[in-house]
PDB file of C-alpha atoms in Angstrom:
ATOM      1  CA  UNK D   1     -28.984  24.592   8.794  1.00  0.00           C
ATOM      2  CA  UNK D   2     -25.196  22.857   7.522  1.00  0.00           C
ATOM      3  CA  UNK D   3     -24.190  19.663   7.744  1.00  0.00           C
ATOM      4  CA  UNK D   4     -21.049  18.752   6.783  1.00  0.00           C
ATOM      5  CA  UNK D   5     -19.207  15.035   6.711  1.00  0.00           C
ATOM      6  CA  UNK D   6     -15.875  14.091   6.241  1.00  0.00           C
ATOM      7  CA  UNK D   7     -14.553  11.124   4.174  1.00  0.00           C
ATOM      8  CA  UNK D   8     -11.217  10.218   3.601  1.00  0.00           C
ATOM      9  CA  UNK D   9     -10.913  11.866   0.272  1.00  0.00           C
ATOM     10  CA  UNK D  10     -13.655  14.218  -0.160  1.00  0.00           C
ATOM     11  CA  UNK D  11     -15.768  16.662   2.119  1.00  0.00           C
ATOM     12  CA  UNK D  12     -19.518  16.393   1.174  1.00  0.00           C
ATOM     13  CA  UNK D  13     -21.644  19.342   2.549  1.00  0.00           C
ATOM     14  CA  UNK D  14     -25.313  19.773   2.692  1.00  0.00           C
ATOM     15  CA  UNK D  15     -26.801  22.797   3.000  1.00  0.00           C
ATOM     16  CA  UNK D  16     -30.299  23.756   3.886  1.00  0.00           C
ATOM     17  CA  UNK D  17     -29.864  27.392   3.921  1.00  0.00           C
ATOM     18  CA  UNK D  18     -31.135  28.979   0.509  1.00  0.00           C
ATOM     19  CA  UNK D  19     -28.341  30.801  -1.445  1.00  0.00           C
ATOM     20  CA  UNK D  20     -25.269  29.188   0.197  1.00  0.00           C
ATOM     21  CA  UNK D  21     -22.791  28.088  -1.893  1.00  0.00           C
ATOM     22  CA  UNK D  22     -23.004  24.922  -1.847  1.00  0.00           C
ATOM     23  CA  UNK D  23     -19.666  24.184  -3.913  1.00  0.00           C
ATOM     24  CA  UNK D  24     -17.476  25.657  -1.296  1.00  0.00           C
ATOM     25  CA  UNK D  25     -16.767  22.508   0.018  1.00  0.00           C
ATOM     26  CA  UNK D  26     -16.317  20.051  -2.584  1.00  0.00           C
ATOM     27  CA  UNK D  27     -13.654  18.353  -3.405  1.00  0.00           C
ATOM     28  CA  UNK D  28     -10.347  18.592  -1.032  1.00  0.00           C
ATOM     29  CA  UNK D  29      -8.205  16.084  -3.352  1.00  0.00           C
ATOM     30  CA  UNK D  30      -9.153  13.981  -5.921  1.00  0.00           C
ATOM     31  CA  UNK D  31      -6.392  11.605  -4.677  1.00  0.00           C
ATOM     32  CA  UNK D  32      -7.397   7.769  -4.872  1.00  0.00           C
ATOM     33  CA  UNK D  33      -6.638   5.271  -2.230  1.00  0.00           C
ATOM     34  CA  UNK D  34      -3.971   2.620  -2.990  1.00  0.00           C
ATOM     35  CA  UNK D  35      -6.058   0.126  -1.060  1.00  0.00           C
ATOM     36  CA  UNK D  36      -4.010  -2.339  -2.596  1.00  0.00           C
ATOM     37  CA  UNK D  37      -0.664  -1.546  -1.400  1.00  0.00           C
ATOM     38  CA  UNK D  38      -1.754  -0.813   1.887  1.00  0.00           C
ATOM     39  CA  UNK D  39      -2.875  -4.356   2.405  1.00  0.00           C
ATOM     40  CA  UNK D  40       0.483  -5.304   1.649  1.00  0.00           C
ATOM     41  CA  UNK D  41       1.804  -3.291   4.108  1.00  0.00           C
ATOM     42  CA  UNK D  42      -0.405  -4.485   6.757  1.00  0.00           C
ATOM     43  CA  UNK D  43       0.357  -8.167   5.649  1.00  0.00           C
ATOM     44  CA  UNK D  44       3.832  -7.255   5.933  1.00  0.00           C
ATOM     45  CA  UNK D  45       3.818  -5.783   9.239  1.00  0.00           C
ATOM     46  CA  UNK D  46       1.423  -8.202  10.627  1.00  0.00           C
ATOM     47  CA  UNK D  47       3.819 -11.224   9.534  1.00  0.00           C
ATOM     48  CA  UNK D  48       7.099  -9.103  11.376  1.00  0.00           C
ATOM     49  CA  UNK D  49       4.723  -8.965  14.359  1.00  0.00           C
ATOM     50  CA  UNK D  50       3.682 -12.387  14.070  1.00  0.00           C
ATOM     51  CA  UNK D  51       6.751 -14.150  13.838  1.00  0.00           C
ATOM     52  CA  UNK D  52       8.502 -12.239  16.385  1.00  0.00           C
ATOM     53  CA  UNK D  53       5.672 -13.349  18.680  1.00  0.00           C
ATOM     54  CA  UNK D  54       5.522 -16.999  17.640  1.00  0.00           C
ATOM     55  CA  UNK D  55       9.339 -17.370  17.513  1.00  0.00           C
ATOM     56  CA  UNK D  56      10.436 -14.936  19.550  1.00  0.00           C
ATOM     57  CA  UNK D  57      13.163 -13.281  15.754  1.00  0.00           C
ATOM     58  CA  UNK D  58      13.686  -9.509  16.423  1.00  0.00           C
ATOM     59  CA  UNK D  59      14.725 -10.147  12.848  1.00  0.00           C
ATOM     60  CA  UNK D  60      11.302 -10.546  12.104  1.00  0.00           C
ATOM     61  CA  UNK D  61      10.179  -8.062  13.620  1.00  0.00           C
ATOM     62  CA  UNK D  62      12.959  -5.655  12.378  1.00  0.00           C
ATOM     63  CA  UNK D  63      12.346  -6.414   8.638  1.00  0.00           C
ATOM     64  CA  UNK D  64       8.726  -6.300   9.047  1.00  0.00           C
ATOM     65  CA  UNK D  65       8.985  -2.493  10.579  1.00  0.00           C
ATOM     66  CA  UNK D  66      10.976  -1.736   7.588  1.00  0.00           C
ATOM     67  CA  UNK D  67      10.077  -3.399   4.974  1.00  0.00           C
ATOM     68  CA  UNK D  68       6.389  -2.301   5.985  1.00  0.00           C
ATOM     69  CA  UNK D  69       7.116   1.011   6.708  1.00  0.00           C
ATOM     70  CA  UNK D  70       8.765   1.376   2.796  1.00  0.00           C
ATOM     71  CA  UNK D  71       5.840  -0.535   1.681  1.00  0.00           C
ATOM     72  CA  UNK D  72       3.519   2.072   3.973  1.00  0.00           C
ATOM     73  CA  UNK D  73       5.232   5.116   2.441  1.00  0.00           C
ATOM     74  CA  UNK D  74       4.890   3.521  -1.163  1.00  0.00           C
ATOM     75  CA  UNK D  75       1.495   2.882  -1.064  1.00  0.00           C
ATOM     76  CA  UNK D  76       1.107   6.611   0.311  1.00  0.00           C
ATOM     77  CA  UNK D  77       3.188   8.161  -2.693  1.00  0.00           C
ATOM     78  CA  UNK D  78       0.744   6.252  -5.059  1.00  0.00           C
ATOM     79  CA  UNK D  79      -2.276   6.873  -3.549  1.00  0.00           C
ATOM     80  CA  UNK D  80      -0.839  11.022  -4.151  1.00  0.00           C
ATOM     81  CA  UNK D  81       0.152  10.428  -8.018  1.00  0.00           C
ATOM     82  CA  UNK D  82      -0.708   6.967  -9.383  1.00  0.00           C
ATOM     83  CA  UNK D  83       2.902   7.394 -11.274  1.00  0.00           C
ATOM     84  CA  UNK D  84       5.029   7.713  -8.260  1.00  0.00           C
ATOM     85  CA  UNK D  85       5.215   3.995  -7.902  1.00  0.00           C
ATOM     86  CA  UNK D  86       9.317   3.237  -7.311  1.00  0.00           C
ATOM     87  CA  UNK D  87       9.189   2.884  -4.077  1.00  0.00           C
ATOM     88  CA  UNK D  88       6.635   0.478  -3.893  1.00  0.00           C
ATOM     89  CA  UNK D  89       8.017  -1.621  -6.417  1.00  0.00           C
ATOM     90  CA  UNK D  90      11.407  -1.714  -5.085  1.00  0.00           C
ATOM     91  CA  UNK D  91      10.350  -2.767  -1.573  1.00  0.00           C
ATOM     92  CA  UNK D  92       7.806  -5.644  -3.413  1.00  0.00           C
ATOM     93  CA  UNK D  93      10.724  -6.410  -5.566  1.00  0.00           C
ATOM     94  CA  UNK D  94      13.031  -6.909  -2.610  1.00  0.00           C
ATOM     95  CA  UNK D  95      10.539  -8.457  -0.318  1.00  0.00           C
ATOM     96  CA  UNK D  96       9.462 -10.861  -3.853  1.00  0.00           C
ATOM     97  CA  UNK D  97      13.209 -11.627  -3.627  1.00  0.00           C
ATOM     98  CA  UNK D  98      14.201 -12.178  -0.497  1.00  0.00           C
ATOM     99  CA  UNK D  99      10.742 -14.469   0.501  1.00  0.00           C
ATOM    100  CA  UNK D 100      10.988 -15.930  -2.729  1.00  0.00           C
ATOM    101  CA  UNK D 101      14.556 -17.654  -2.013  1.00  0.00           C
ATOM    102  CA  UNK D 102      13.807 -18.062   1.394  1.00  0.00           C
ATOM    103  CA  UNK D 103      10.859 -20.051   0.023  1.00  0.00           C
ATOM    104  CA  UNK D 104      12.967 -21.605  -1.907  1.00  0.00           C
ATOM    105  CA  UNK D 105      15.732 -23.449   0.692  1.00  0.00           C
ATOM    106  CA  UNK D 106      12.712 -24.553   2.920  1.00  0.00           C
ATOM    107  CA  UNK D 107       9.707 -25.513   0.564  1.00  0.00           C
ATOM    108  CA  UNK D 108       7.118 -23.929   2.983  1.00  0.00           C
ATOM    109  CA  UNK D 109       4.513 -21.928   2.309  1.00  0.00           C
ATOM    110  CA  UNK D 110       4.132 -20.270   5.503  1.00  0.00           C
ATOM    111  CA  UNK D 111       5.368 -17.609   5.721  1.00  0.00           C
ATOM    112  CA  UNK D 112       8.079 -17.284   2.762  1.00  0.00           C
ATOM    113  CA  UNK D 113       5.837 -18.805   0.384  1.00  0.00           C
ATOM    114  CA  UNK D 114       2.644 -16.650   1.569  1.00  0.00           C
ATOM    115  CA  UNK D 115       5.247 -13.117   1.484  1.00  0.00           C
ATOM    116  CA  UNK D 116       7.125 -14.548  -2.067  1.00  0.00           C
ATOM    117  CA  UNK D 117       3.688 -14.471  -3.654  1.00  0.00           C
ATOM    118  CA  UNK D 118       1.803 -11.220  -2.239  1.00  0.00           C
ATOM    119  CA  UNK D 119       5.290  -9.254  -3.164  1.00  0.00           C
ATOM    120  CA  UNK D 120       5.259 -11.152  -6.929  1.00  0.00           C
ATOM    121  CA  UNK D 121       1.584  -9.776  -7.236  1.00  0.00           C
ATOM    122  CA  UNK D 122       2.557  -6.228  -5.838  1.00  0.00           C
ATOM    123  CA  UNK D 123       5.067  -6.167  -8.520  1.00  0.00           C
ATOM    124  CA  UNK D 124       2.679  -7.731 -11.226  1.00  0.00           C
ATOM    125  CA  UNK D 125      -0.095  -5.228 -10.530  1.00  0.00           C
ATOM    126  CA  UNK D 126       2.580  -1.925 -10.303  1.00  0.00           C
ATOM    127  CA  UNK D 127       4.312  -3.118 -13.671  1.00  0.00           C
ATOM    128  CA  UNK D 128       1.152  -3.294 -15.085  1.00  0.00           C
ATOM    129  CA  UNK D 129       0.457   0.494 -13.802  1.00  0.00           C
ATOM    130  CA  UNK D 130       3.730   1.342 -15.746  1.00  0.00           C
ATOM    131  CA  UNK D 131       2.188  -0.666 -18.993  1.00  0.00           C
ATOM    132  CA  UNK D 132      -1.017   1.114 -19.172  1.00  0.00           C
ATOM    133  CA  UNK D 133      -0.069   4.811 -18.247  1.00  0.00           C
ATOM    134  CA  UNK D 134       2.670   6.649 -20.175  1.00  0.00           C
ATOM    135  CA  UNK D 135       5.307   8.867 -18.044  1.00  0.00           C
ATOM    136  CA  UNK D 136       4.996  12.592 -18.445  1.00  0.00           C
ATOM    137  CA  UNK D 137       8.895  13.914 -18.842  1.00  0.00           C
TER     138      UNK D 137
END
């Protein structure tokens, strides 16, 4: 009997058949998932939806979709190659600037302060990634 379990990054197989190749389905890829990036993506996208539902702001849902999509693309790229942080860094930097300015003018934590803070945390996380790993040319 051959039992296989498919997980997001790895296929694990347990074979009870003697002599079967157990290493045949060992590793599909060795990519690590950027959970912080995907969480940031969900925060941006849900913030856009929440702004639309609460106030009917089409700008909120458009910005949430645009920046959420870019953040998702960045998280996907970081998951595939941890050195490929540029889309994620640019997106979080722009959102940090826009929402930081909005927070500075309004002095309201929700939603501008929350988004600016989360974006600054992402910029810091990605900056630390740049400092820790030397770039290969």
